[in-house]
Amino acid sequence: MVLDRLRPLPRSARSPSAVDLETSKPLKDAFGSRIDNDTDEDSDDSQLVTFPPQANTLLLSSFSRLSHRTSTNASYRTCRMGPRGFKLKVTGRSFRTLSLILLSIFGILALFLFPWRKPRSDLDLRQLRTLENPLDPLALHNLSAPDGSIYASFLGVGATVQSLLVKDRWGAFRDIVLGFDNASEYLNNPINPRFGSIVGRYANRIKNCSFTMPGNPSQVYHTTPNDHEGLDTLHGGKPGWDLRPFKVEVKNLSYIAFSLIDGDGEQGFPSQVFSKVEYELLPGAKWKTKISATAGGKTPLMASSHVYWNLDAYMADEPASEHFLQLNAPLHILVDGFLIPTGKIESVAKTPLDFTQATRIGARLNQTEGLCGKGCKGYDNAFVYDTSRSLNAPAMHLWSEKSGIKMSVTTDQLGVQLYTCNNIHSDNSSIKPIPRKRSQTNLKAIYENHSCVVIEQQGFIDAINNPHWQIDSIYGPDRPYEWNSVYEFSVT
């Protein structure tokens, strides 16, 4: 009969090159259930598992078993239908293949049947909030450039850069931005330095915590006071965007996009704002940052990136005031003792604010008293870039002679704020100093005044209250907001 001819050969008739699992105990012990024995329902004998004679390892033997199984060893079943019937041969391999095909078909159908499987780029931000559970804002997201020239970590809270590593002149990576090792400190630290965060919806200061908008001077908007004992609003109020939980919209190995919905009336600002922050690490040690926002109605917008830099990563026993700085900024905005603009814009020539030529930041630090506010020594000043400059060329350079790391920034913003960490270490003994990150610990384990520098690419500070500057900082549905900067790192 056909059945008899297709039964496995008796043990004595098996090929001498075949390996019987019953007599090959080491193989059976090594793979266990991963070596499956196809059995014939019509026979009590186990099927043969054949291996090529040249297989010298268990891994090769296992692979050979899968790819060289002979058809005579396959199990089968016989089905009869009607008077003549038919024979259906079902092997273990064909059953697995059929299962994979069915599973693939189901997966493809699921992509079309379930709307939450749509690409996130096709989703409206409002849909994104309802279709996804909120992402942990303190979760760390690690990125790297395709060529491995730069690495970074980001947090959802404030769309914050927590670390940024580039190579020094000796080829060693250094973490050149300040931050916290304990992620909860970004929310709870009493100093609230806004390490590496996005500030908005209106960066820097708003005089008297109030403003009006063109066309309706009788409507006065009052923002949350949070600076100089209520004299002004700083970085969008409290909480500003630096303390808000951004959500991850898109992420891959070198790119991440965060999104935030800022409600109508939040911190006193009118209209709802949909904002997006995009970070990308590019070959050649470049960090690209883009901030975009669309408002449901008219509202002032001016965001910025609030990163604290030390290009030595605190490995040298020198503060960032020893870094060299060059700004293509011939003008600066005058401020009063509370760092509120007076409305005047003057030349930096023959002042301690002149960085049009490369200058060590600390070279004129003793001459800055009063420039950064009442009783302050250091820089906390708004500069105006040369309006004739090329937007494709760097607007500024910062570098360290110790590490050799140089940062060049290309930006589409009108100006820049320079802050030399004048108050990062509080004089209040009840407030603990901020410890350095473990990646930056050296001789001194805290962040000290003037040991770092913040360089904020931005528009004109408090332009909303200085209409004579003719800077339109009002945006709406027909005028989206955009901020672009590229940070390129090299060695000198």
Tab-separated table of C-alpha atoms in Angstrom:
chain	number	residue	atom	x	y	z
A	1	MET	CA	0.000	0.000	0.000
A	2	VAL	CA	0.982	3.627	-0.448
A	3	LEU	CA	0.929	4.165	3.296
A	4	ASP	CA	3.356	1.328	3.845
A	5	ARG	CA	5.744	2.645	1.224
A	6	LEU	CA	5.808	6.098	2.838
A	7	ARG	CA	6.407	4.937	6.399
A	8	PRO	CA	9.857	5.732	7.875
A	9	LEU	CA	12.514	3.119	7.317
A	10	PRO	CA	13.259	0.720	10.154
A	11	ARG	CA	16.114	1.719	12.404
A	12	SER	CA	18.451	-0.820	10.796
A	13	ALA	CA	17.845	0.629	7.321
A	14	ARG	CA	18.548	4.256	8.178
A	15	SER	CA	21.377	6.091	6.459
A	16	PRO	CA	24.662	5.757	8.376
A	17	SER	CA	25.169	9.526	7.996
A	18	ALA	CA	21.964	10.306	9.837
A	19	VAL	CA	22.130	11.347	13.486
A	20	ASP	CA	19.500	9.851	15.762
A	21	LEU	CA	18.400	12.234	18.492
A	22	GLU	CA	17.960	9.325	20.840
A	23	THR	CA	21.663	8.445	20.502
A	24	SER	CA	22.887	12.061	20.239
A	25	LYS	CA	22.251	13.193	23.805
A	26	PRO	CA	24.602	16.243	23.755
A	27	LEU	CA	22.632	17.812	20.894
A	28	LYS	CA	19.344	17.107	22.601
A	29	ASP	CA	20.565	18.597	25.862
A	30	ALA	CA	21.925	21.701	24.136
A	31	PHE	CA	18.855	22.608	22.093
A	32	GLY	CA	16.082	21.012	24.132
A	33	SER	CA	12.683	21.792	22.683
A	34	ARG	CA	14.216	23.949	19.938
A	35	ILE	CA	14.900	20.723	18.027
A	36	ASP	CA	11.397	19.649	17.105
A	37	ASN	CA	10.680	16.062	16.101
A	38	ASP	CA	8.077	15.811	13.351
A	39	THR	CA	6.184	12.630	14.117
A	40	ASP	CA	3.976	10.540	11.909
A	41	GLU	CA	0.615	9.826	13.439
A	42	ASP	CA	0.677	6.429	11.735
A	43	SER	CA	4.002	5.403	13.269
A	44	ASP	CA	5.583	5.288	16.699
A	45	ASP	CA	9.062	5.911	15.286
A	46	SER	CA	10.541	9.428	15.461
A	47	GLN	CA	11.443	11.178	12.247
A	48	LEU	CA	15.089	11.531	11.300
A	49	VAL	CA	16.922	14.801	11.750
A	50	THR	CA	19.798	14.859	9.292
A	51	PHE	CA	22.896	17.073	9.480
A	52	PRO	CA	25.644	17.558	6.908
A	53	PRO	CA	28.785	15.604	7.809
A	54	GLN	CA	30.914	18.773	7.805
A	55	ALA	CA	28.846	20.533	10.489
A	56	ASN	CA	31.218	21.050	13.403
A	57	THR	CA	29.087	23.248	15.667
A	58	LEU	CA	25.686	22.986	17.226
A	59	LEU	CA	24.631	26.244	15.565
A	60	LEU	CA	25.589	25.052	12.085
A	61	SER	CA	23.995	21.689	12.748
A	62	SER	CA	20.734	23.311	13.781
A	63	PHE	CA	20.721	25.534	10.700
A	64	SER	CA	21.470	22.559	8.472
A	65	ARG	CA	18.610	20.614	10.015
A	66	LEU	CA	16.214	23.377	8.977
A	67	SER	CA	17.574	23.814	5.461
A	68	HIS	CA	18.480	20.248	4.444
A	69	ARG	CA	15.588	18.136	5.733
A	70	THR	CA	14.717	15.562	3.075
A	71	SER	CA	11.215	15.041	1.794
A	72	THR	CA	11.212	11.354	2.730
A	73	ASN	CA	11.427	12.324	6.386
A	74	ALA	CA	8.403	14.619	6.313
A	75	SER	CA	5.251	13.664	8.131
A	76	TYR	CA	1.919	13.519	6.295
A	77	ARG	CA	-1.756	12.834	6.732
A	78	THR	CA	-4.224	11.208	4.310
A	79	CYS	CA	-7.689	12.729	3.867
A	80	ARG	CA	-10.509	11.071	1.898
A	81	MET	CA	-13.411	12.918	0.324
A	82	GLY	CA	-15.967	11.283	-1.939
A	83	PRO	CA	-15.625	7.859	-3.484
A	84	ARG	CA	-12.115	8.425	-4.866
A	85	GLY	CA	-10.686	10.663	-2.131
A	86	PHE	CA	-7.379	12.517	-2.315
A	87	LYS	CA	-4.127	12.536	-0.433
A	88	LEU	CA	-2.963	15.788	1.234
A	89	LYS	CA	0.635	15.946	2.319
A	90	VAL	CA	1.217	18.522	5.087
A	91	THR	CA	4.791	19.029	6.249
A	92	GLY	CA	5.910	20.930	9.327
A	93	ARG	CA	7.643	23.491	7.125
A	94	SER	CA	4.596	24.132	4.943
A	95	PHE	CA	2.421	24.539	8.036
A	96	ARG	CA	4.772	27.182	9.427
A	97	THR	CA	4.933	28.948	6.060
A	98	LEU	CA	1.142	29.043	5.823
A	99	SER	CA	0.930	30.445	9.359
A	100	LEU	CA	3.394	33.220	8.536
A	101	ILE	CA	1.443	34.149	5.403
A	102	LEU	CA	-1.830	34.358	7.332
A	103	LEU	CA	-0.180	36.387	10.095
A	104	SER	CA	1.272	38.831	7.545
A	105	ILE	CA	-2.129	39.275	5.882
A	106	PHE	CA	-3.733	39.989	9.254
A	107	GLY	CA	-1.016	42.533	10.092
A	108	ILE	CA	-1.518	44.378	6.800
A	109	LEU	CA	-5.287	44.477	7.304
A	110	ALA	CA	-4.792	45.809	10.837
A	111	LEU	CA	-2.901	48.818	9.486
A	112	PHE	CA	-5.983	49.862	7.523
A	113	LEU	CA	-8.685	48.823	9.980
A	114	PHE	CA	-7.316	50.548	13.095
A	115	PRO	CA	-6.935	54.365	12.830
A	116	TRP	CA	-4.437	54.651	15.681
A	117	ARG	CA	-1.920	52.866	13.499
A	118	LYS	CA	-1.723	55.861	11.159
A	119	PRO	CA	1.678	57.580	10.936
A	120	ARG	CA	1.893	60.243	13.609
A	121	SER	CA	2.841	62.870	11.065
A	122	ASP	CA	-0.679	62.531	9.626
A	123	LEU	CA	-2.361	63.189	12.973
A	124	ASP	CA	-3.557	66.541	14.190
A	125	LEU	CA	-1.995	67.482	17.536
A	126	ARG	CA	-5.432	67.519	19.145
A	127	GLN	CA	-5.993	63.949	17.973
A	128	LEU	CA	-2.554	63.027	19.256
A	129	ARG	CA	-3.518	64.041	22.786
A	130	THR	CA	-6.681	61.939	22.755
A	131	LEU	CA	-5.280	58.841	21.041
A	132	GLU	CA	-2.127	58.431	23.100
A	133	ASN	CA	-1.456	58.087	26.781
A	134	PRO	CA	0.714	60.934	28.106
A	135	LEU	CA	4.403	60.132	27.797
A	136	ASP	CA	6.467	60.234	30.964
A	137	PRO	CA	8.000	63.742	30.724
A	138	LEU	CA	11.025	62.602	32.725
A	139	ALA	CA	11.869	59.707	30.416
A	140	LEU	CA	15.257	60.047	28.725
A	141	HIS	CA	15.532	59.867	24.926
A	142	ASN	CA	19.002	59.190	23.512
A	143	LEU	CA	20.035	60.213	19.991
A	144	SER	CA	23.218	59.982	17.959
A	145	ALA	CA	24.382	61.369	14.635
A	146	PRO	CA	24.645	58.852	11.775
A	147	ASP	CA	28.442	59.179	11.797
A	148	GLY	CA	28.745	58.982	15.599
A	149	SER	CA	30.202	62.494	15.832
A	150	ILE	CA	27.703	63.796	18.401
A	151	TYR	CA	25.388	62.273	21.021
A	152	ALA	CA	22.550	63.826	23.018
A	153	SER	CA	19.824	63.003	25.531
A	154	PHE	CA	16.475	64.784	25.808
A	155	LEU	CA	13.587	64.965	28.270
A	156	GLY	CA	9.924	65.639	27.615
A	157	VAL	CA	9.672	68.223	30.393
A	158	GLY	CA	10.500	71.526	28.725
A	159	ALA	CA	11.686	69.634	25.602
A	160	THR	CA	15.005	69.746	27.442
A	161	VAL	CA	18.470	68.728	26.275
A	162	GLN	CA	19.952	66.867	29.248
A	163	SER	CA	23.352	66.024	27.774
A	164	LEU	CA	25.310	66.807	24.621
A	165	LEU	CA	28.573	65.016	23.900
A	166	VAL	CA	31.120	66.070	21.284
A	167	LYS	CA	34.806	65.306	20.789
A	168	ASP	CA	37.610	67.488	22.114
A	169	ARG	CA	40.931	67.994	20.312
A	170	TRP	CA	42.180	64.631	21.613
A	171	GLY	CA	39.166	62.740	20.301
A	172	ALA	CA	37.535	62.179	23.700
A	173	PHE	CA	33.828	62.889	24.142
A	174	ARG	CA	32.795	65.596	26.622
A	175	ASP	CA	29.349	66.468	27.951
A	176	ILE	CA	29.305	70.226	27.367
A	177	VAL	CA	25.827	71.208	28.635
A	178	LEU	CA	24.722	71.632	32.232
A	179	GLY	CA	21.856	69.689	33.736
A	180	PHE	CA	20.636	67.390	36.484
A	181	ASP	CA	21.348	63.697	36.947
A	182	ASN	CA	18.099	63.407	38.911
A	183	ALA	CA	15.372	64.143	36.366
A	184	SER	CA	12.869	65.252	39.018
A	185	GLU	CA	15.114	68.246	39.765
A	186	TYR	CA	14.029	69.796	36.476
A	187	LEU	CA	10.625	70.250	38.096
A	188	ASN	CA	11.520	70.722	41.743
A	189	ASN	CA	14.803	72.613	42.031
A	190	PRO	CA	14.143	75.916	43.886
A	191	ILE	CA	16.615	77.883	41.751
A	192	ASN	CA	14.890	76.693	38.553
A	193	PRO	CA	17.752	77.554	36.189
A	194	ARG	CA	15.825	76.172	33.187
A	195	PHE	CA	18.732	73.929	32.207
A	196	GLY	CA	18.580	73.155	28.483
A	197	SER	CA	14.853	73.806	28.127
A	198	ILE	CA	12.703	75.627	25.607
A	199	VAL	CA	11.402	78.890	27.062
A	200	GLY	CA	8.129	80.466	25.934
A	201	ARG	CA	5.549	81.261	24.895
A	202	TYR	CA	7.331	84.599	25.265
A	203	ALA	CA	11.021	84.372	26.161
A	204	ASN	CA	12.866	86.897	28.297
A	205	ARG	CA	11.038	89.713	30.107
A	206	ILE	CA	7.713	91.497	29.692
A	207	LYS	CA	7.639	94.853	31.428
A	208	ASN	CA	5.021	95.307	34.161
A	209	CYS	CA	3.651	91.843	33.356
A	210	SER	CA	1.311	93.379	30.792
A	211	PHE	CA	0.948	94.222	27.119
A	212	THR	CA	-1.519	95.339	24.487
A	213	MET	CA	-1.822	94.284	20.882
A	214	PRO	CA	-1.944	96.502	17.793
A	215	GLY	CA	-5.416	97.606	16.825
A	216	ASN	CA	-6.876	97.251	20.306
A	217	PRO	CA	-4.911	99.400	22.787
A	218	SER	CA	-7.747	99.411	25.307
A	219	GLN	CA	-7.464	95.648	25.831
A	220	VAL	CA	-4.662	95.076	28.349
A	221	TYR	CA	-3.425	91.530	28.900
A	222	HIS	CA	-1.876	90.692	32.271
A	223	THR	CA	0.695	87.907	32.464
A	224	THR	CA	1.880	85.988	35.514
A	225	PRO	CA	4.490	87.924	37.546
A	226	ASN	CA	7.489	85.740	38.397
A	227	ASP	CA	10.575	87.979	38.421
A	228	HIS	CA	11.946	90.898	40.455
A	229	GLU	CA	9.207	90.610	43.051
A	230	GLY	CA	6.434	90.887	40.502
A	231	LEU	CA	7.809	93.687	38.333
A	232	ASP	CA	7.952	91.578	35.185
A	233	THR	CA	7.144	88.233	33.608
A	234	LEU	CA	10.165	86.093	32.756
A	235	HIS	CA	10.189	83.340	30.106
A	236	GLY	CA	6.422	83.073	29.775
A	237	GLY	CA	5.434	82.941	33.438
A	238	LYS	CA	5.269	80.105	35.911
A	239	PRO	CA	4.933	77.539	34.636
A	240	GLY	CA	6.346	78.529	31.289
A	241	TRP	CA	7.158	76.037	28.578
A	242	ASP	CA	10.303	75.046	30.480
A	243	LEU	CA	8.143	73.267	33.092
A	244	ARG	CA	5.489	71.910	30.759
A	245	PRO	CA	5.282	68.229	29.734
A	246	PHE	CA	5.969	68.027	26.013
A	247	LYS	CA	4.989	64.809	24.260
A	248	VAL	CA	7.064	62.826	21.811
A	249	GLU	CA	5.495	63.063	18.377
A	250	VAL	CA	8.164	61.362	16.245
A	251	LYS	CA	11.461	59.712	17.132
A	252	ASN	CA	14.221	57.792	15.396
A	253	LEU	CA	17.933	57.224	15.986
A	254	SER	CA	18.994	60.805	15.212
A	255	TYR	CA	15.760	62.837	15.341
A	256	ILE	CA	13.043	63.599	17.868
A	257	ALA	CA	10.041	65.930	17.767
A	258	PHE	CA	8.156	67.138	20.849
A	259	SER	CA	4.730	68.791	20.849
A	260	LEU	CA	2.823	70.942	23.328
A	261	ILE	CA	-0.623	72.509	23.393
A	262	ASP	CA	-0.631	75.807	25.286
A	263	GLY	CA	-4.181	76.730	26.213
A	264	ASP	CA	-6.029	79.972	25.644
A	265	GLY	CA	-5.440	82.196	28.685
A	266	GLU	CA	-2.434	80.203	29.908
A	267	GLN	CA	-0.292	82.559	32.041
A	268	GLY	CA	-2.476	85.425	30.791
A	269	PHE	CA	-1.706	85.009	27.076
A	270	PRO	CA	-4.616	84.959	24.625
A	271	SER	CA	-5.358	82.134	22.167
A	272	GLN	CA	-4.423	78.488	22.075
A	273	VAL	CA	-0.995	77.665	20.645
A	274	PHE	CA	0.163	74.399	19.054
A	275	SER	CA	3.950	74.219	19.356
A	276	LYS	CA	6.508	71.752	18.086
A	277	VAL	CA	10.194	71.369	18.956
A	278	GLU	CA	12.416	69.344	16.629
A	279	TYR	CA	15.940	68.169	17.381
A	280	GLU	CA	18.201	66.429	14.885
A	281	LEU	CA	21.818	65.297	15.142
A	282	LEU	CA	23.585	65.578	11.791
A	283	PRO	CA	26.889	64.244	10.448
A	284	GLY	CA	29.863	66.462	11.130
A	285	ALA	CA	28.903	67.088	14.781
A	286	LYS	CA	25.917	69.338	14.061
A	287	TRP	CA	22.848	69.845	16.224
A	288	LYS	CA	19.821	71.262	14.431
A	289	THR	CA	16.990	72.805	16.460
A	290	LYS	CA	13.656	74.040	15.157
A	291	ILE	CA	10.785	75.565	17.133
A	292	SER	CA	7.490	76.140	15.347
A	293	ALA	CA	4.101	77.245	16.602
A	294	THR	CA	0.654	77.993	15.245
A	295	ALA	CA	-1.862	80.019	17.221
A	296	GLY	CA	-5.633	79.730	17.022
A	297	GLY	CA	-5.883	83.517	17.334
A	298	LYS	CA	-3.599	86.506	17.643
A	299	THR	CA	-0.979	86.252	20.394
A	300	PRO	CA	2.637	87.317	21.021
A	301	LEU	CA	5.218	84.580	20.433
A	302	MET	CA	8.973	84.554	21.006
A	303	ALA	CA	10.571	81.266	22.044
A	304	SER	CA	14.203	80.366	22.627
A	305	SER	CA	16.535	77.531	23.598
A	306	HIS	CA	17.953	78.010	27.101
A	307	VAL	CA	21.102	75.853	27.084
A	308	TYR	CA	23.922	76.316	29.608
A	309	TRP	CA	27.361	75.698	28.093
A	310	ASN	CA	30.786	74.813	29.404
A	311	LEU	CA	32.929	73.636	26.507
A	312	ASP	CA	35.482	72.125	28.878
A	313	ALA	CA	32.766	70.014	30.531
A	314	TYR	CA	34.390	71.180	33.796
A	315	MET	CA	37.429	68.994	33.112
A	316	ALA	CA	39.688	72.052	33.293
A	317	ASP	CA	39.933	74.054	36.484
A	318	GLU	CA	38.645	77.163	34.705
A	319	PRO	CA	35.168	78.699	34.379
A	320	ALA	CA	33.429	79.375	31.076
A	321	SER	CA	34.374	83.027	31.508
A	322	GLU	CA	37.723	81.878	30.096
A	323	HIS	CA	36.022	80.867	26.839
A	324	PHE	CA	36.405	83.092	23.799
A	325	LEU	CA	33.319	84.636	22.204
A	326	GLN	CA	32.702	86.385	18.918
A	327	LEU	CA	29.295	87.871	18.057
A	328	ASN	CA	28.285	89.438	14.769
A	329	ALA	CA	26.268	91.884	16.860
A	330	PRO	CA	27.156	95.588	16.623
A	331	LEU	CA	24.209	96.769	18.758
A	332	HIS	CA	22.676	96.022	22.143
A	333	ILE	CA	19.369	96.823	23.850
A	334	LEU	CA	19.727	99.086	26.874
A	335	VAL	CA	18.091	97.869	30.086
A	336	ASP	CA	17.408	99.334	33.512
A	337	GLY	CA	18.406	97.935	36.892
A	338	PHE	CA	15.724	95.238	36.589
A	339	LEU	CA	16.865	94.189	33.100
A	340	ILE	CA	13.782	95.762	31.506
A	341	PRO	CA	14.443	97.483	28.153
A	342	THR	CA	14.473	101.261	28.277
A	343	GLY	CA	13.475	101.391	24.621
A	344	LYS	CA	16.906	102.453	23.387
A	345	ILE	CA	19.267	100.500	21.146
A	346	GLU	CA	22.927	101.544	21.104
A	347	SER	CA	26.267	100.528	19.637
A	348	VAL	CA	28.510	98.130	21.544
A	349	ALA	CA	31.628	99.979	20.379
A	350	LYS	CA	34.002	101.003	23.178
A	351	THR	CA	31.937	99.185	25.808
A	352	PRO	CA	32.456	95.894	27.667
A	353	LEU	CA	29.674	94.532	25.424
A	354	ASP	CA	31.799	94.610	22.278
A	355	PHE	CA	32.329	91.024	21.108
A	356	THR	CA	32.482	91.829	17.407
A	357	GLN	CA	36.096	90.633	17.615
A	358	ALA	CA	37.003	87.427	19.422
A	359	THR	CA	37.346	88.262	23.109
A	360	ARG	CA	37.756	86.254	26.280
A	361	ILE	CA	34.417	86.530	28.087
A	362	GLY	CA	35.986	87.271	31.447
A	363	ALA	CA	38.483	89.828	30.157
A	364	ARG	CA	36.189	92.757	31.032
A	365	LEU	CA	34.046	91.105	33.674
A	366	ASN	CA	35.081	93.684	36.277
A	367	GLN	CA	33.719	96.446	34.041
A	368	THR	CA	30.233	94.954	33.778
A	369	GLU	CA	28.833	96.003	37.137
A	370	GLY	CA	25.400	97.457	36.530
A	371	LEU	CA	25.187	96.180	32.958
A	372	CYS	CA	23.439	92.988	34.050
A	373	GLY	CA	21.098	94.612	36.546
A	374	LYS	CA	21.316	96.244	39.939
A	375	GLY	CA	24.193	94.919	42.070
A	376	CYS	CA	25.239	92.392	39.426
A	377	LYS	CA	28.598	91.622	37.871
A	378	GLY	CA	28.666	89.692	34.637
A	379	TYR	CA	26.634	89.630	31.444
A	380	ASP	CA	22.875	89.318	31.067
A	381	ASN	CA	22.386	91.394	27.959
A	382	ALA	CA	20.455	91.374	24.700
A	383	PHE	CA	22.483	91.911	21.530
A	384	VAL	CA	21.231	92.737	18.036
A	385	TYR	CA	22.773	90.877	15.116
A	386	ASP	CA	23.998	92.706	12.040
A	387	THR	CA	20.954	92.941	9.764
A	388	SER	CA	23.132	92.669	6.647
A	389	ARG	CA	24.647	89.317	7.649
A	390	SER	CA	24.073	86.134	5.670
A	391	LEU	CA	21.630	83.758	7.336
A	392	ASN	CA	23.696	80.871	5.971
A	393	ALA	CA	26.840	81.932	7.840
A	394	PRO	CA	27.463	81.589	11.584
A	395	ALA	CA	26.291	84.572	13.613
A	396	MET	CA	28.532	83.692	16.549
A	397	HIS	CA	31.409	81.507	17.708
A	398	LEU	CA	32.300	80.237	21.174
A	399	TRP	CA	35.394	78.165	21.914
A	400	SER	CA	37.707	76.941	24.643
A	401	GLU	CA	41.472	76.871	24.366
A	402	LYS	CA	41.587	74.118	26.975
A	403	SER	CA	39.427	71.467	25.297
A	404	GLY	CA	39.775	72.863	21.789
A	405	ILE	CA	36.005	72.575	21.290
A	406	LYS	CA	34.479	75.321	19.153
A	407	MET	CA	30.765	76.003	18.700
A	408	SER	CA	29.510	77.982	15.699
A	409	VAL	CA	25.827	78.925	15.521
A	410	THR	CA	23.831	79.695	12.391
A	411	THR	CA	20.419	81.175	13.165
A	412	ASP	CA	17.504	83.067	11.643
A	413	GLN	CA	16.889	85.089	14.811
A	414	LEU	CA	17.364	88.857	15.078
A	415	GLY	CA	19.368	88.832	18.275
A	416	VAL	CA	20.957	86.892	21.099
A	417	GLN	CA	20.944	87.033	24.901
A	418	LEU	CA	24.260	86.435	26.685
A	419	TYR	CA	24.081	85.311	30.323
A	420	THR	CA	27.206	84.344	32.274
A	421	CYS	CA	25.508	82.323	35.031
A	422	ASN	CA	25.685	85.218	37.475
A	423	ASN	CA	23.200	83.742	39.950
A	424	ILE	CA	23.326	79.997	39.405
A	425	HIS	CA	24.781	79.666	42.911
A	426	SER	CA	22.343	81.347	45.292
A	427	ASP	CA	23.555	83.557	48.135
A	428	ASN	CA	20.683	82.200	50.207
A	429	SER	CA	22.237	79.634	52.535
A	430	SER	CA	18.926	77.799	52.822
A	431	ILE	CA	19.069	76.920	49.111
A	432	LYS	CA	21.453	74.102	48.349
A	433	PRO	CA	23.931	74.630	45.498
A	434	ILE	CA	23.345	72.638	42.334
A	435	PRO	CA	25.636	69.598	42.050
A	436	ARG	CA	27.355	68.941	38.766
A	437	LYS	CA	26.366	65.986	36.677
A	438	ARG	CA	28.486	62.893	37.196
A	439	SER	CA	29.828	63.325	33.669
A	440	GLN	CA	31.273	66.711	34.714
A	441	THR	CA	32.547	66.123	38.250
A	442	ASN	CA	36.121	67.270	38.789
A	443	LEU	CA	37.699	69.245	41.633
A	444	LYS	CA	34.533	71.106	42.595
A	445	ALA	CA	31.230	69.298	42.606
A	446	ILE	CA	28.804	72.230	42.222
A	447	TYR	CA	27.883	74.686	39.488
A	448	GLU	CA	29.359	78.046	40.452
A	449	ASN	CA	28.655	81.569	39.257
A	450	HIS	CA	30.393	82.496	35.987
A	451	SER	CA	31.348	78.841	35.453
A	452	CYS	CA	28.998	78.560	32.469
A	453	VAL	CA	27.372	80.666	29.786
A	454	VAL	CA	23.859	80.772	28.312
A	455	ILE	CA	23.488	81.984	24.738
A	456	GLU	CA	19.846	82.384	23.698
A	457	GLN	CA	19.059	83.002	20.046
A	458	GLN	CA	15.908	85.132	20.073
A	459	GLY	CA	14.006	88.162	18.835
A	460	PHE	CA	13.979	91.599	20.463
A	461	ILE	CA	13.367	91.459	24.210
A	462	ASP	CA	9.962	92.950	25.185
A	463	ALA	CA	9.284	94.067	21.617
A	464	ILE	CA	5.582	93.768	22.434
A	465	ASN	CA	5.915	96.888	24.627
A	466	ASN	CA	8.240	98.794	22.279
A	467	PRO	CA	6.266	99.303	19.058
A	468	HIS	CA	8.691	101.986	17.828
A	469	TRP	CA	11.178	99.187	17.067
A	470	GLN	CA	8.720	98.015	14.403
A	471	ILE	CA	9.213	94.369	15.339
A	472	ASP	CA	6.016	92.423	14.739
A	473	SER	CA	5.847	89.759	17.450
A	474	ILE	CA	2.128	89.011	16.982
A	475	TYR	CA	1.298	85.684	15.344
A	476	GLY	CA	-1.921	83.896	14.476
A	477	PRO	CA	-3.600	81.345	12.191
A	478	ASP	CA	-2.326	83.083	9.053
A	479	ARG	CA	1.154	83.751	10.415
A	480	PRO	CA	2.916	80.753	11.997
A	481	TYR	CA	5.961	81.239	14.205
A	482	GLU	CA	9.334	79.643	13.439
A	483	TRP	CA	12.767	79.572	15.090
A	484	ASN	CA	15.781	77.828	13.517
A	485	SER	CA	19.355	77.346	14.694
A	486	VAL	CA	22.172	74.947	13.838
A	487	TYR	CA	25.009	74.373	16.311
A	488	GLU	CA	28.158	73.082	14.642
A	489	PHE	CA	31.059	71.741	16.704
A	490	SER	CA	34.674	71.522	15.634
A	491	VAL	CA	38.110	71.567	17.265
A	492	THR	CA	40.785	74.236	17.184
